[in-house]
Amino acid sequence: MEQFLSEAKAGSRVLNTLSGSDKNRILQEMAQALRKSTTQLIEANAKDMEDGKKNNLTSALMDRLFLDEGRIDAMAVAIEEIAALKEPVGRVLDGWVTEDGLKIEKVSIPIGVIGIIYESRPNVTSDTAALCFKSSNVCVLKGGKEAENSNRAIAKVLQGVLKTNDLPQALISLIPDSSREGVNKLIKMDKYVDLIIPRGGAGLIKHVSENATVSVVKHDKGQCHTYIDKDAKIEDAIAIAINAKVQRPGVCNAMETLLVDSAIAKDTLPKLKSAFDEAHTELKGCKETQAIIAVDNASDEDYDTEYLANILNIKVVDGVNGAIEHIVKFGSGHSEAIITQDISTAEEFLNAIDAAAIYVNASTRFTDGGAFGFGAEVGISTNKLHARGPMGIEGLTTYKFKIYGSGQTR
């Protein structure tokens, strides 16, 4: 592991010599290489899908894992979009002259070597590799074991482009030891690794946060809520709620709990149930909800669960303050939404909720690097320091000060 990471660290110096135009050209080549390798990638993914069936993975996890021609093309498009973004490195963020006549510039620079630990979505391999390459960072990747064949195949394609351009394959690589012990070594290698980004279940986040000696930006669970206020347009509210839960249940920005104002619950809940029944959503609810519609009971444990499946909690709350209280108790700081036509209520919600992304009259499913115009994302940061929300190339840079003098002493 140490030799592997030493090569990665050395690679960061090589990467820093590339111009923005060189990086963009190579990224374009990576996108084309993925398209040309579609057959091989689908074959590799088929092995993972077969293993997933044998291991009884949920339908949501199988959906995350699956690759077809369309999804591979989407991976290539994401890389092309990243290539088209403004150069993030070498920008003068600020500048001034001190009383002593020193000219100071605050300049953006790459973080260095970034270790990324992620779940079973093969597209994360290409997305994070491209984002790191664009921002002149070396990436060391540890994907989920369920996608092992797919991740290896994708990394091999990207490394092939690096080799063609006489660049070290260590710039984009999968860790050689993907076991728990290997991960434990990685997160303590602060001599070589500058940042760890874990994205996955609560157990992984907790373990990395408690044991890493490398700096960590957490990408924790998405305990997302949508609150339907008494002043909401009900047709819009139902459409947004359906989208937030059903469009892709197995992702972190999908809604897990729907909050409904008690003032409209009697009329609104039957309409919501009818819509969710059509979408085959399993519903759970509080006592007030159960008094209006037939659903299973929702416990505090349910309200704290990220289902990543077509299961939804419903809770009747006492207005916007009740919604805020519930989110403060159970929210994970990811994405929250309010559906209302009352501007003052919307502003109260926006100001009171502490989350990376807060929506008014829109689905939480928009919390995404691509949807935000970042091209792609390394993940959704639930940290408050350094980066928060969809983490694109800006979040993969830091800065240094360049000071120009003319003989000054102090």
mmCIF file of C-alpha atoms in Angstrom:
data_model
loop_
_atom_site.group_PDB
_atom_site.id
_atom_site.type_symbol
_atom_site.label_atom_id
_atom_site.label_comp_id
_atom_site.label_asym_id
_atom_site.label_seq_id
_atom_site.Cartn_x
_atom_site.Cartn_y
_atom_site.Cartn_z
ATOM 1 C CA MET A 1 0.000 0.000 0.000
ATOM 2 C CA GLU A 2 2.781 2.444 0.900
ATOM 3 C CA GLN A 3 4.587 1.899 -2.413
ATOM 4 C CA PHE A 4 1.302 2.301 -4.281
ATOM 5 C CA LEU A 5 0.504 5.582 -2.532
ATOM 6 C CA SER A 6 4.069 6.812 -2.946
ATOM 7 C CA GLU A 7 3.634 6.459 -6.714
ATOM 8 C CA ALA A 8 0.328 8.319 -6.492
ATOM 9 C CA LYS A 9 2.001 11.165 -4.617
ATOM 10 C CA ALA A 10 4.760 11.339 -7.217
ATOM 11 C CA GLY A 11 2.100 11.412 -9.929
ATOM 12 C CA SER A 12 0.595 14.593 -8.501
ATOM 13 C CA ARG A 13 3.767 16.467 -9.416
ATOM 14 C CA VAL A 14 3.460 15.241 -13.015
ATOM 15 C CA LEU A 15 -0.194 16.230 -13.150
ATOM 16 C CA ASN A 16 0.633 19.755 -12.004
ATOM 17 C CA THR A 17 2.722 20.271 -15.154
ATOM 18 C CA LEU A 18 -0.243 19.739 -17.508
ATOM 19 C CA SER A 19 -1.939 22.773 -19.012
ATOM 20 C CA GLY A 20 -5.696 23.209 -18.906
ATOM 21 C CA SER A 21 -5.945 22.549 -22.638
ATOM 22 C CA ASP A 22 -3.952 19.312 -22.274
ATOM 23 C CA LYS A 23 -6.225 18.102 -19.490
ATOM 24 C CA ASN A 24 -9.351 18.918 -21.506
ATOM 25 C CA ARG A 25 -8.034 17.083 -24.561
ATOM 26 C CA ILE A 26 -7.229 14.003 -22.485
ATOM 27 C CA LEU A 27 -10.657 14.099 -20.849
ATOM 28 C CA GLN A 28 -12.268 14.172 -24.295
ATOM 29 C CA GLU A 29 -10.192 11.131 -25.218
ATOM 30 C CA MET A 30 -11.385 9.369 -22.055
ATOM 31 C CA ALA A 31 -15.011 10.011 -22.993
ATOM 32 C CA GLN A 32 -14.488 8.571 -26.464
ATOM 33 C CA ALA A 33 -12.588 5.598 -25.035
ATOM 34 C CA LEU A 34 -15.546 4.741 -22.780
ATOM 35 C CA ARG A 35 -17.910 4.790 -25.754
ATOM 36 C CA LYS A 36 -15.568 2.575 -27.797
ATOM 37 C CA SER A 37 -15.359 0.151 -24.858
ATOM 38 C CA THR A 38 -19.123 -0.174 -24.364
ATOM 39 C CA THR A 39 -19.205 -3.895 -25.157
ATOM 40 C CA GLN A 40 -16.382 -4.722 -22.736
ATOM 41 C CA LEU A 41 -17.901 -2.577 -19.988
ATOM 42 C CA ILE A 42 -21.321 -4.214 -20.365
ATOM 43 C CA GLU A 43 -19.689 -7.664 -20.222
ATOM 44 C CA ALA A 44 -17.843 -6.746 -17.021
ATOM 45 C CA ASN A 45 -21.014 -5.296 -15.534
ATOM 46 C CA ALA A 46 -22.966 -8.464 -16.399
ATOM 47 C CA LYS A 47 -20.652 -10.400 -14.049
ATOM 48 C CA ASP A 48 -21.437 -7.968 -11.240
ATOM 49 C CA MET A 49 -25.160 -8.176 -11.984
ATOM 50 C CA GLU A 50 -25.028 -11.958 -11.888
ATOM 51 C CA ASP A 51 -23.180 -11.894 -8.566
ATOM 52 C CA GLY A 52 -25.690 -9.332 -7.286
ATOM 53 C CA LYS A 53 -28.577 -11.710 -8.005
ATOM 54 C CA LYS A 54 -26.750 -14.546 -6.261
ATOM 55 C CA ASN A 55 -26.170 -12.301 -3.241
ATOM 56 C CA ASN A 56 -29.820 -11.156 -3.196
ATOM 57 C CA LEU A 57 -29.111 -7.459 -3.648
ATOM 58 C CA THR A 58 -32.190 -5.261 -3.410
ATOM 59 C CA SER A 59 -33.805 -3.931 -6.578
ATOM 60 C CA ALA A 60 -32.527 -0.437 -5.677
ATOM 61 C CA LEU A 61 -28.932 -1.671 -5.393
ATOM 62 C CA MET A 62 -29.254 -3.631 -8.618
ATOM 63 C CA ASP A 63 -30.467 -0.467 -10.340
ATOM 64 C CA ARG A 64 -27.446 1.433 -9.009
ATOM 65 C CA LEU A 65 -25.158 -1.285 -10.285
ATOM 66 C CA PHE A 66 -26.605 -1.732 -13.768
ATOM 67 C CA LEU A 67 -24.844 -0.453 -16.901
ATOM 68 C CA ASP A 68 -26.194 -0.376 -20.437
ATOM 69 C CA GLU A 69 -25.281 1.554 -23.566
ATOM 70 C CA GLY A 70 -27.288 4.577 -22.450
ATOM 71 C CA ARG A 71 -25.681 4.771 -19.024
ATOM 72 C CA ILE A 72 -22.196 4.346 -20.461
ATOM 73 C CA ASP A 73 -22.876 7.146 -22.925
ATOM 74 C CA ALA A 74 -24.094 9.267 -19.986
ATOM 75 C CA MET A 75 -20.769 8.599 -18.261
ATOM 76 C CA ALA A 76 -18.943 9.811 -21.363
ATOM 77 C CA VAL A 77 -21.159 12.896 -21.609
ATOM 78 C CA ALA A 78 -20.417 13.719 -17.951
ATOM 79 C CA ILE A 79 -16.676 13.638 -18.698
ATOM 80 C CA GLU A 80 -17.187 15.919 -21.704
ATOM 81 C CA GLU A 81 -19.155 18.337 -19.544
ATOM 82 C CA ILE A 82 -16.346 18.339 -16.979
ATOM 83 C CA ALA A 83 -13.821 19.066 -19.747
ATOM 84 C CA ALA A 84 -15.928 22.061 -20.811
ATOM 85 C CA LEU A 85 -15.867 23.640 -17.329
ATOM 86 C CA LYS A 86 -13.603 26.580 -16.557
ATOM 87 C CA GLU A 87 -10.074 25.715 -15.446
ATOM 88 C CA PRO A 88 -10.240 25.529 -11.629
ATOM 89 C CA VAL A 89 -6.501 25.649 -10.911
ATOM 90 C CA GLY A 90 -4.303 28.749 -11.010
ATOM 91 C CA ARG A 91 -7.153 31.246 -10.665
ATOM 92 C CA VAL A 92 -6.392 34.414 -8.708
ATOM 93 C CA LEU A 93 -9.155 34.383 -6.107
ATOM 94 C CA ASP A 94 -8.136 37.648 -4.485
ATOM 95 C CA GLY A 95 -5.282 40.108 -4.474
ATOM 96 C CA TRP A 96 -4.113 43.170 -2.570
ATOM 97 C CA VAL A 97 -1.092 45.228 -1.591
ATOM 98 C CA THR A 98 -0.148 45.557 2.088
ATOM 99 C CA GLU A 99 1.079 48.667 3.898
ATOM 100 C CA ASP A 100 4.603 47.277 3.503
ATOM 101 C CA GLY A 101 4.231 47.193 -0.251
ATOM 102 C CA LEU A 102 3.902 43.409 -0.503
ATOM 103 C CA LYS A 103 1.731 42.280 -3.378
ATOM 104 C CA ILE A 104 -0.321 39.252 -2.230
ATOM 105 C CA GLU A 105 -2.304 36.928 -4.491
ATOM 106 C CA LYS A 106 -4.624 34.170 -3.283
ATOM 107 C CA VAL A 107 -4.394 31.442 -5.940
ATOM 108 C CA SER A 108 -6.380 28.206 -6.362
ATOM 109 C CA ILE A 109 -4.386 24.955 -6.308
ATOM 110 C CA PRO A 110 -5.230 21.220 -6.273
ATOM 111 C CA ILE A 111 -5.533 19.419 -2.947
ATOM 112 C CA GLY A 112 -3.125 16.664 -4.054
ATOM 113 C CA VAL A 113 -3.946 12.974 -3.571
ATOM 114 C CA ILE A 114 -7.591 12.231 -2.841
ATOM 115 C CA GLY A 115 -8.865 8.867 -1.615
ATOM 116 C CA ILE A 116 -12.503 8.234 -2.502
ATOM 117 C CA ILE A 117 -14.480 5.390 -0.913
ATOM 118 C CA TYR A 118 -17.873 4.894 -2.531
ATOM 119 C CA GLU A 119 -20.840 2.616 -3.008
ATOM 120 C CA SER A 120 -21.855 0.311 -5.836
ATOM 121 C CA ARG A 121 -22.396 2.799 -8.646
ATOM 122 C CA PRO A 122 -19.877 2.229 -11.458
ATOM 123 C CA ASN A 123 -20.392 5.702 -12.922
ATOM 124 C CA VAL A 124 -18.822 7.143 -9.755
ATOM 125 C CA THR A 125 -15.504 5.683 -10.933
ATOM 126 C CA SER A 126 -15.472 7.728 -14.131
ATOM 127 C CA ASP A 127 -17.126 10.824 -12.615
ATOM 128 C CA THR A 128 -14.695 11.151 -9.721
ATOM 129 C CA ALA A 129 -11.675 10.290 -11.855
ATOM 130 C CA ALA A 130 -12.590 13.010 -14.358
ATOM 131 C CA LEU A 131 -13.300 15.604 -11.675
ATOM 132 C CA CYS A 132 -10.002 14.889 -9.950
ATOM 133 C CA PHE A 133 -8.069 14.964 -13.236
ATOM 134 C CA LYS A 134 -9.673 18.264 -14.274
ATOM 135 C CA SER A 135 -8.718 19.801 -10.921
ATOM 136 C CA SER A 136 -5.155 18.361 -11.154
ATOM 137 C CA ASN A 137 -5.688 15.921 -8.289
ATOM 138 C CA VAL A 138 -4.586 12.294 -8.202
ATOM 139 C CA CYS A 139 -7.443 9.984 -7.229
ATOM 140 C CA VAL A 140 -7.160 6.700 -5.355
ATOM 141 C CA LEU A 141 -10.471 4.883 -5.664
ATOM 142 C CA LYS A 142 -12.140 2.232 -3.522
ATOM 143 C CA GLY A 143 -15.494 1.229 -5.000
ATOM 144 C CA GLY A 144 -18.067 -1.155 -3.574
ATOM 145 C CA LYS A 145 -17.274 -4.850 -3.897
ATOM 146 C CA GLU A 146 -20.588 -5.378 -5.727
ATOM 147 C CA ALA A 147 -19.231 -3.350 -8.675
ATOM 148 C CA GLU A 148 -15.689 -4.715 -8.622
ATOM 149 C CA ASN A 149 -15.637 -5.995 -12.217
ATOM 150 C CA SER A 150 -17.282 -2.866 -13.599
ATOM 151 C CA ASN A 151 -14.953 -0.527 -11.709
ATOM 152 C CA ARG A 152 -11.852 -2.379 -12.848
ATOM 153 C CA ALA A 153 -12.995 -2.262 -16.463
ATOM 154 C CA ILE A 154 -13.741 1.479 -16.316
ATOM 155 C CA ALA A 155 -10.441 2.260 -14.598
ATOM 156 C CA LYS A 156 -8.573 0.205 -17.192
ATOM 157 C CA VAL A 157 -10.113 2.266 -20.017
ATOM 158 C CA LEU A 158 -9.175 5.550 -18.350
ATOM 159 C CA GLN A 159 -5.666 4.341 -17.538
ATOM 160 C CA GLY A 160 -5.261 3.307 -21.174
ATOM 161 C CA VAL A 161 -5.783 6.934 -22.200
ATOM 162 C CA LEU A 162 -3.219 8.054 -19.616
ATOM 163 C CA LYS A 163 -0.711 5.558 -20.995
ATOM 164 C CA THR A 164 -1.303 6.758 -24.566
ATOM 165 C CA ASN A 165 -0.449 10.271 -23.370
ATOM 166 C CA ASP A 166 2.734 9.114 -21.557
ATOM 167 C CA LEU A 167 1.216 9.807 -18.149
ATOM 168 C CA PRO A 168 1.503 7.578 -15.049
ATOM 169 C CA GLN A 169 -1.424 5.216 -14.512
ATOM 170 C CA ALA A 170 -1.153 6.107 -10.814
ATOM 171 C CA LEU A 171 -3.035 9.334 -11.585
ATOM 172 C CA ILE A 172 -6.262 7.269 -11.639
ATOM 173 C CA SER A 173 -6.119 3.992 -9.769
ATOM 174 C CA LEU A 174 -8.043 1.507 -7.646
ATOM 175 C CA ILE A 175 -6.431 0.624 -4.325
ATOM 176 C CA PRO A 176 -4.638 -2.745 -4.519
ATOM 177 C CA ASP A 177 -6.117 -3.993 -1.241
ATOM 178 C CA SER A 178 -9.854 -3.344 -1.190
ATOM 179 C CA SER A 179 -10.453 -5.261 2.046
ATOM 180 C CA ARG A 180 -11.439 -3.571 5.298
ATOM 181 C CA GLU A 181 -7.811 -3.783 6.358
ATOM 182 C CA GLY A 182 -6.785 -2.067 3.116
ATOM 183 C CA VAL A 183 -9.246 0.745 3.746
ATOM 184 C CA ASN A 184 -7.945 1.101 7.313
ATOM 185 C CA LYS A 185 -4.421 1.531 5.944
ATOM 186 C CA LEU A 186 -5.543 4.052 3.329
ATOM 187 C CA ILE A 187 -7.275 6.364 5.798
ATOM 188 C CA LYS A 188 -4.170 6.544 7.971
ATOM 189 C CA MET A 189 -1.662 7.273 5.183
ATOM 190 C CA ASP A 190 -1.510 11.041 5.763
ATOM 191 C CA LYS A 191 2.090 11.065 4.510
ATOM 192 C CA TYR A 192 0.776 10.414 1.000
ATOM 193 C CA VAL A 193 -2.975 11.111 1.007
ATOM 194 C CA ASP A 194 -4.308 14.649 1.467
ATOM 195 C CA LEU A 195 -8.054 14.031 1.683
ATOM 196 C CA ILE A 196 -10.465 11.121 2.170
ATOM 197 C CA ILE A 197 -14.005 11.346 0.799
ATOM 198 C CA PRO A 198 -16.245 8.526 2.099
ATOM 199 C CA ARG A 199 -19.698 8.241 0.561
ATOM 200 C CA GLY A 200 -21.969 5.422 1.625
ATOM 201 C CA GLY A 201 -23.787 4.020 4.627
ATOM 202 C CA ALA A 202 -23.725 5.386 8.148
ATOM 203 C CA GLY A 203 -21.400 2.575 9.293
ATOM 204 C CA LEU A 204 -18.746 3.455 6.708
ATOM 205 C CA ILE A 205 -18.927 7.179 7.452
ATOM 206 C CA LYS A 206 -18.678 6.596 11.203
ATOM 207 C CA HIS A 207 -15.743 4.194 10.852
ATOM 208 C CA VAL A 208 -13.755 6.492 8.566
ATOM 209 C CA SER A 209 -14.482 9.609 10.630
ATOM 210 C CA GLU A 210 -13.426 7.936 13.870
ATOM 211 C CA ASN A 211 -10.291 6.210 12.553
ATOM 212 C CA ALA A 212 -8.802 8.388 9.802
ATOM 213 C CA THR A 213 -5.692 10.465 10.357
ATOM 214 C CA VAL A 214 -6.180 11.932 6.872
ATOM 215 C CA SER A 215 -8.609 14.877 6.634
ATOM 216 C CA VAL A 216 -12.174 13.721 5.844
ATOM 217 C CA VAL A 217 -15.056 15.338 3.963
ATOM 218 C CA LYS A 218 -18.133 13.271 4.880
ATOM 219 C CA HIS A 219 -20.811 12.360 2.368
ATOM 220 C CA ASP A 220 -23.302 10.997 4.840
ATOM 221 C CA LYS A 221 -26.761 9.501 4.402
ATOM 222 C CA GLY A 222 -29.534 11.435 2.700
ATOM 223 C CA GLN A 223 -32.356 11.634 5.228
ATOM 224 C CA CYS A 224 -34.377 13.970 2.982
ATOM 225 C CA HIS A 225 -37.801 15.460 3.766
ATOM 226 C CA THR A 226 -40.518 17.264 1.832
ATOM 227 C CA TYR A 227 -43.017 19.396 3.740
ATOM 228 C CA ILE A 228 -46.422 20.171 2.182
ATOM 229 C CA ASP A 229 -47.695 23.395 3.720
ATOM 230 C CA LYS A 230 -51.346 24.428 4.053
ATOM 231 C CA ASP A 231 -50.742 27.042 1.361
ATOM 232 C CA ALA A 232 -49.310 24.601 -1.186
ATOM 233 C CA LYS A 233 -50.732 23.968 -4.640
ATOM 234 C CA ILE A 234 -51.798 20.383 -4.022
ATOM 235 C CA GLU A 235 -51.370 19.191 -7.621
ATOM 236 C CA ASP A 236 -47.791 20.536 -7.628
ATOM 237 C CA ALA A 237 -47.164 19.081 -4.187
ATOM 238 C CA ILE A 238 -48.236 15.591 -5.251
ATOM 239 C CA ALA A 239 -46.163 15.712 -8.434
ATOM 240 C CA ILE A 240 -43.071 16.895 -6.522
ATOM 241 C CA ALA A 241 -43.549 14.301 -3.785
ATOM 242 C CA ILE A 242 -43.918 11.476 -6.322
ATOM 243 C CA ASN A 243 -40.793 12.609 -8.154
ATOM 244 C CA ALA A 244 -38.780 12.990 -4.947
ATOM 245 C CA LYS A 245 -39.572 9.439 -3.838
ATOM 246 C CA VAL A 246 -40.296 7.361 -6.922
ATOM 247 C CA GLN A 247 -38.166 8.654 -9.809
ATOM 248 C CA ARG A 248 -35.081 6.885 -8.410
ATOM 249 C CA PRO A 249 -35.588 5.658 -4.827
ATOM 250 C CA GLY A 250 -32.089 4.200 -4.397
ATOM 251 C CA VAL A 251 -30.155 7.477 -4.380
ATOM 252 C CA CYS A 252 -29.199 9.792 -1.528
ATOM 253 C CA ASN A 253 -31.304 12.767 -2.698
ATOM 254 C CA ALA A 254 -34.549 10.773 -2.765
ATOM 255 C CA MET A 255 -37.154 11.739 -0.160
ATOM 256 C CA GLU A 256 -37.507 9.374 2.805
ATOM 257 C CA THR A 257 -40.179 11.218 4.826
ATOM 258 C CA LEU A 258 -43.136 13.332 3.676
ATOM 259 C CA LEU A 259 -44.430 15.908 6.171
ATOM 260 C CA VAL A 260 -48.007 17.180 5.765
ATOM 261 C CA ASP A 261 -49.546 20.204 7.456
ATOM 262 C CA SER A 262 -52.351 19.094 9.797
ATOM 263 C CA ALA A 263 -54.569 21.868 8.383
ATOM 264 C CA ILE A 264 -54.827 20.044 5.023
ATOM 265 C CA ALA A 265 -54.085 16.448 6.028
ATOM 266 C CA LYS A 266 -57.694 15.174 5.877
ATOM 267 C CA ASP A 267 -58.167 16.270 2.268
ATOM 268 C CA THR A 268 -54.602 15.785 1.029
ATOM 269 C CA LEU A 269 -53.538 12.403 2.416
ATOM 270 C CA PRO A 270 -56.097 10.331 0.418
ATOM 271 C CA LYS A 271 -54.909 12.011 -2.795
ATOM 272 C CA LEU A 272 -51.281 11.319 -1.889
ATOM 273 C CA LYS A 273 -52.060 7.688 -1.059
ATOM 274 C CA SER A 274 -53.793 7.181 -4.392
ATOM 275 C CA ALA A 275 -50.777 8.586 -6.257
ATOM 276 C CA PHE A 276 -48.257 6.540 -4.277
ATOM 277 C CA ASP A 277 -50.353 3.375 -4.617
ATOM 278 C CA GLU A 278 -50.095 3.768 -8.396
ATOM 279 C CA ALA A 279 -46.318 3.973 -7.976
ATOM 280 C CA HIS A 280 -46.358 0.831 -5.757
ATOM 281 C CA THR A 281 -44.795 2.739 -2.862
ATOM 282 C CA GLU A 282 -44.897 1.110 0.566
ATOM 283 C CA LEU A 283 -46.251 3.707 2.991
ATOM 284 C CA LYS A 284 -45.754 4.087 6.736
ATOM 285 C CA GLY A 285 -47.313 6.799 8.870
ATOM 286 C CA CYS A 286 -47.856 8.335 12.281
ATOM 287 C CA LYS A 287 -51.090 7.851 14.279
ATOM 288 C CA GLU A 288 -52.643 10.974 12.747
ATOM 289 C CA THR A 289 -51.865 9.654 9.273
ATOM 290 C CA GLN A 290 -53.252 6.207 10.122
ATOM 291 C CA ALA A 291 -56.514 7.831 11.289
ATOM 292 C CA ILE A 292 -57.004 9.175 7.740
ATOM 293 C CA ILE A 293 -55.487 6.546 5.415
ATOM 294 C CA ALA A 294 -54.588 2.866 5.783
ATOM 295 C CA VAL A 295 -50.790 2.626 6.185
ATOM 296 C CA ASP A 296 -48.344 0.744 8.390
ATOM 297 C CA ASN A 297 -47.062 2.378 11.562
ATOM 298 C CA ALA A 298 -43.931 4.559 11.337
ATOM 299 C CA SER A 299 -41.644 4.526 14.375
ATOM 300 C CA ASP A 300 -38.808 6.870 15.331
ATOM 301 C CA GLU A 301 -36.455 4.237 13.937
ATOM 302 C CA ASP A 302 -38.275 4.456 10.588
ATOM 303 C CA TYR A 303 -37.967 8.242 10.572
ATOM 304 C CA ASP A 304 -34.210 7.808 11.068
ATOM 305 C CA THR A 305 -33.829 5.209 8.287
ATOM 306 C CA GLU A 306 -32.475 5.908 4.812
ATOM 307 C CA TYR A 307 -34.470 3.264 2.931
ATOM 308 C CA LEU A 308 -32.908 3.714 -0.533
ATOM 309 C CA ALA A 309 -36.018 1.854 -1.692
ATOM 310 C CA ASN A 310 -39.613 2.620 -2.684
ATOM 311 C CA ILE A 311 -40.699 3.014 0.942
ATOM 312 C CA LEU A 312 -41.939 6.291 2.404
ATOM 313 C CA ASN A 313 -42.748 7.628 5.861
ATOM 314 C CA ILE A 314 -45.597 10.129 6.242
ATOM 315 C CA LYS A 315 -46.035 12.373 9.272
ATOM 316 C CA VAL A 316 -48.710 14.946 9.989
ATOM 317 C CA VAL A 317 -47.159 18.050 11.587
ATOM 318 C CA ASP A 318 -48.437 21.244 13.167
ATOM 319 C CA GLY A 319 -47.567 23.747 10.441
ATOM 320 C CA VAL A 320 -44.132 24.867 9.359
ATOM 321 C CA ASN A 321 -42.814 24.893 12.933
ATOM 322 C CA GLY A 322 -43.783 21.247 13.354
ATOM 323 C CA ALA A 323 -42.000 20.411 10.102
ATOM 324 C CA ILE A 324 -38.889 22.271 11.215
ATOM 325 C CA GLU A 325 -38.886 20.468 14.571
ATOM 326 C CA HIS A 326 -39.104 17.074 12.866
ATOM 327 C CA ILE A 327 -36.308 17.871 10.397
ATOM 328 C CA VAL A 328 -34.062 19.229 13.157
ATOM 329 C CA LYS A 329 -34.521 15.922 14.994
ATOM 330 C CA PHE A 330 -34.171 13.495 12.088
ATOM 331 C CA GLY A 331 -32.513 15.350 9.200
ATOM 332 C CA SER A 332 -28.987 14.516 8.056
ATOM 333 C CA GLY A 333 -28.124 17.939 6.635
ATOM 334 C CA HIS A 334 -28.501 16.759 3.032
ATOM 335 C CA SER A 335 -31.603 18.103 1.209
ATOM 336 C CA GLU A 336 -34.958 19.399 2.437
ATOM 337 C CA ALA A 337 -37.968 20.890 0.623
ATOM 338 C CA ILE A 338 -41.072 22.953 1.359
ATOM 339 C CA ILE A 339 -44.082 23.193 -0.943
ATOM 340 C CA THR A 340 -45.955 26.442 -0.354
ATOM 341 C CA GLN A 341 -47.227 29.578 -2.056
ATOM 342 C CA ASP A 342 -46.664 31.684 1.065
ATOM 343 C CA ILE A 343 -43.376 33.566 0.668
ATOM 344 C CA SER A 344 -42.947 34.333 4.370
ATOM 345 C CA THR A 345 -43.464 30.653 5.292
ATOM 346 C CA ALA A 346 -40.936 29.634 2.645
ATOM 347 C CA GLU A 347 -38.378 32.111 3.989
ATOM 348 C CA GLU A 348 -38.959 30.907 7.556
ATOM 349 C CA PHE A 349 -38.240 27.341 6.414
ATOM 350 C CA LEU A 350 -35.171 28.374 4.383
ATOM 351 C CA ASN A 351 -33.687 30.280 7.318
ATOM 352 C CA ALA A 352 -34.478 27.731 10.032
ATOM 353 C CA ILE A 353 -33.300 24.544 8.294
ATOM 354 C CA ASP A 354 -29.602 23.679 8.425
ATOM 355 C CA ALA A 355 -28.960 21.552 5.324
ATOM 356 C CA ALA A 356 -26.695 21.640 2.285
ATOM 357 C CA ALA A 357 -29.624 22.166 -0.116
ATOM 358 C CA ILE A 358 -33.054 23.589 0.737
ATOM 359 C CA TYR A 359 -35.788 23.775 -1.898
ATOM 360 C CA VAL A 360 -38.953 25.789 -2.302
ATOM 361 C CA ASN A 361 -41.512 24.174 -4.634
ATOM 362 C CA ALA A 362 -39.050 21.712 -6.202
ATOM 363 C CA SER A 363 -37.928 18.120 -5.771
ATOM 364 C CA THR A 364 -34.923 17.166 -3.647
ATOM 365 C CA ARG A 365 -33.813 14.999 -6.584
ATOM 366 C CA PHE A 366 -32.110 18.083 -8.045
ATOM 367 C CA THR A 367 -29.300 17.889 -5.474
ATOM 368 C CA ASP A 368 -26.808 16.614 -7.990
ATOM 369 C CA GLY A 369 -23.583 17.909 -9.516
ATOM 370 C CA GLY A 370 -24.919 17.614 -13.051
ATOM 371 C CA ALA A 371 -28.204 19.346 -12.202
ATOM 372 C CA PHE A 372 -26.291 22.135 -10.456
ATOM 373 C CA GLY A 373 -24.134 22.676 -13.550
ATOM 374 C CA PHE A 374 -20.967 21.098 -12.122
ATOM 375 C CA GLY A 375 -20.714 18.443 -14.846
ATOM 376 C CA ALA A 376 -20.664 15.705 -12.191
ATOM 377 C CA GLU A 377 -19.858 15.351 -8.517
ATOM 378 C CA VAL A 378 -17.522 13.523 -6.186
ATOM 379 C CA GLY A 379 -20.522 13.212 -3.904
ATOM 380 C CA ILE A 380 -22.913 15.242 -1.760
ATOM 381 C CA SER A 381 -20.985 16.645 1.187
ATOM 382 C CA THR A 382 -22.829 16.900 4.495
ATOM 383 C CA ASN A 383 -19.802 18.630 6.021
ATOM 384 C CA LYS A 384 -19.908 22.314 6.901
ATOM 385 C CA LEU A 385 -16.206 22.978 6.442
ATOM 386 C CA HIS A 386 -14.431 23.240 3.077
ATOM 387 C CA ALA A 387 -17.194 21.850 0.861
ATOM 388 C CA ARG A 388 -20.956 21.380 1.264
ATOM 389 C CA GLY A 389 -23.622 19.903 -0.983
ATOM 390 C CA PRO A 390 -22.791 18.648 -4.498
ATOM 391 C CA MET A 391 -18.991 18.613 -4.547
ATOM 392 C CA GLY A 392 -17.588 19.402 -7.980
ATOM 393 C CA ILE A 393 -14.204 20.685 -9.102
ATOM 394 C CA GLU A 394 -14.381 23.810 -6.930
ATOM 395 C CA GLY A 395 -14.566 21.577 -3.856
ATOM 396 C CA LEU A 396 -11.462 19.709 -5.010
ATOM 397 C CA THR A 397 -9.252 22.780 -4.819
ATOM 398 C CA THR A 398 -7.683 24.734 -2.002
ATOM 399 C CA TYR A 399 -5.495 27.813 -2.231
ATOM 400 C CA LYS A 400 -2.111 29.273 -1.404
ATOM 401 C CA PHE A 401 -0.772 32.790 -1.119
ATOM 402 C CA LYS A 402 1.827 34.138 -3.534
ATOM 403 C CA ILE A 403 3.657 37.156 -2.137
ATOM 404 C CA TYR A 404 5.764 39.473 -4.305
ATOM 405 C CA GLY A 405 8.204 41.782 -2.557
ATOM 406 C CA SER A 406 10.941 44.260 -3.426
ATOM 407 C CA GLY A 407 13.401 43.773 -0.590
ATOM 408 C CA GLN A 408 11.035 44.243 2.361
ATOM 409 C CA THR A 409 12.117 43.054 5.820
ATOM 410 C CA ARG A 410 10.221 43.012 9.104
#
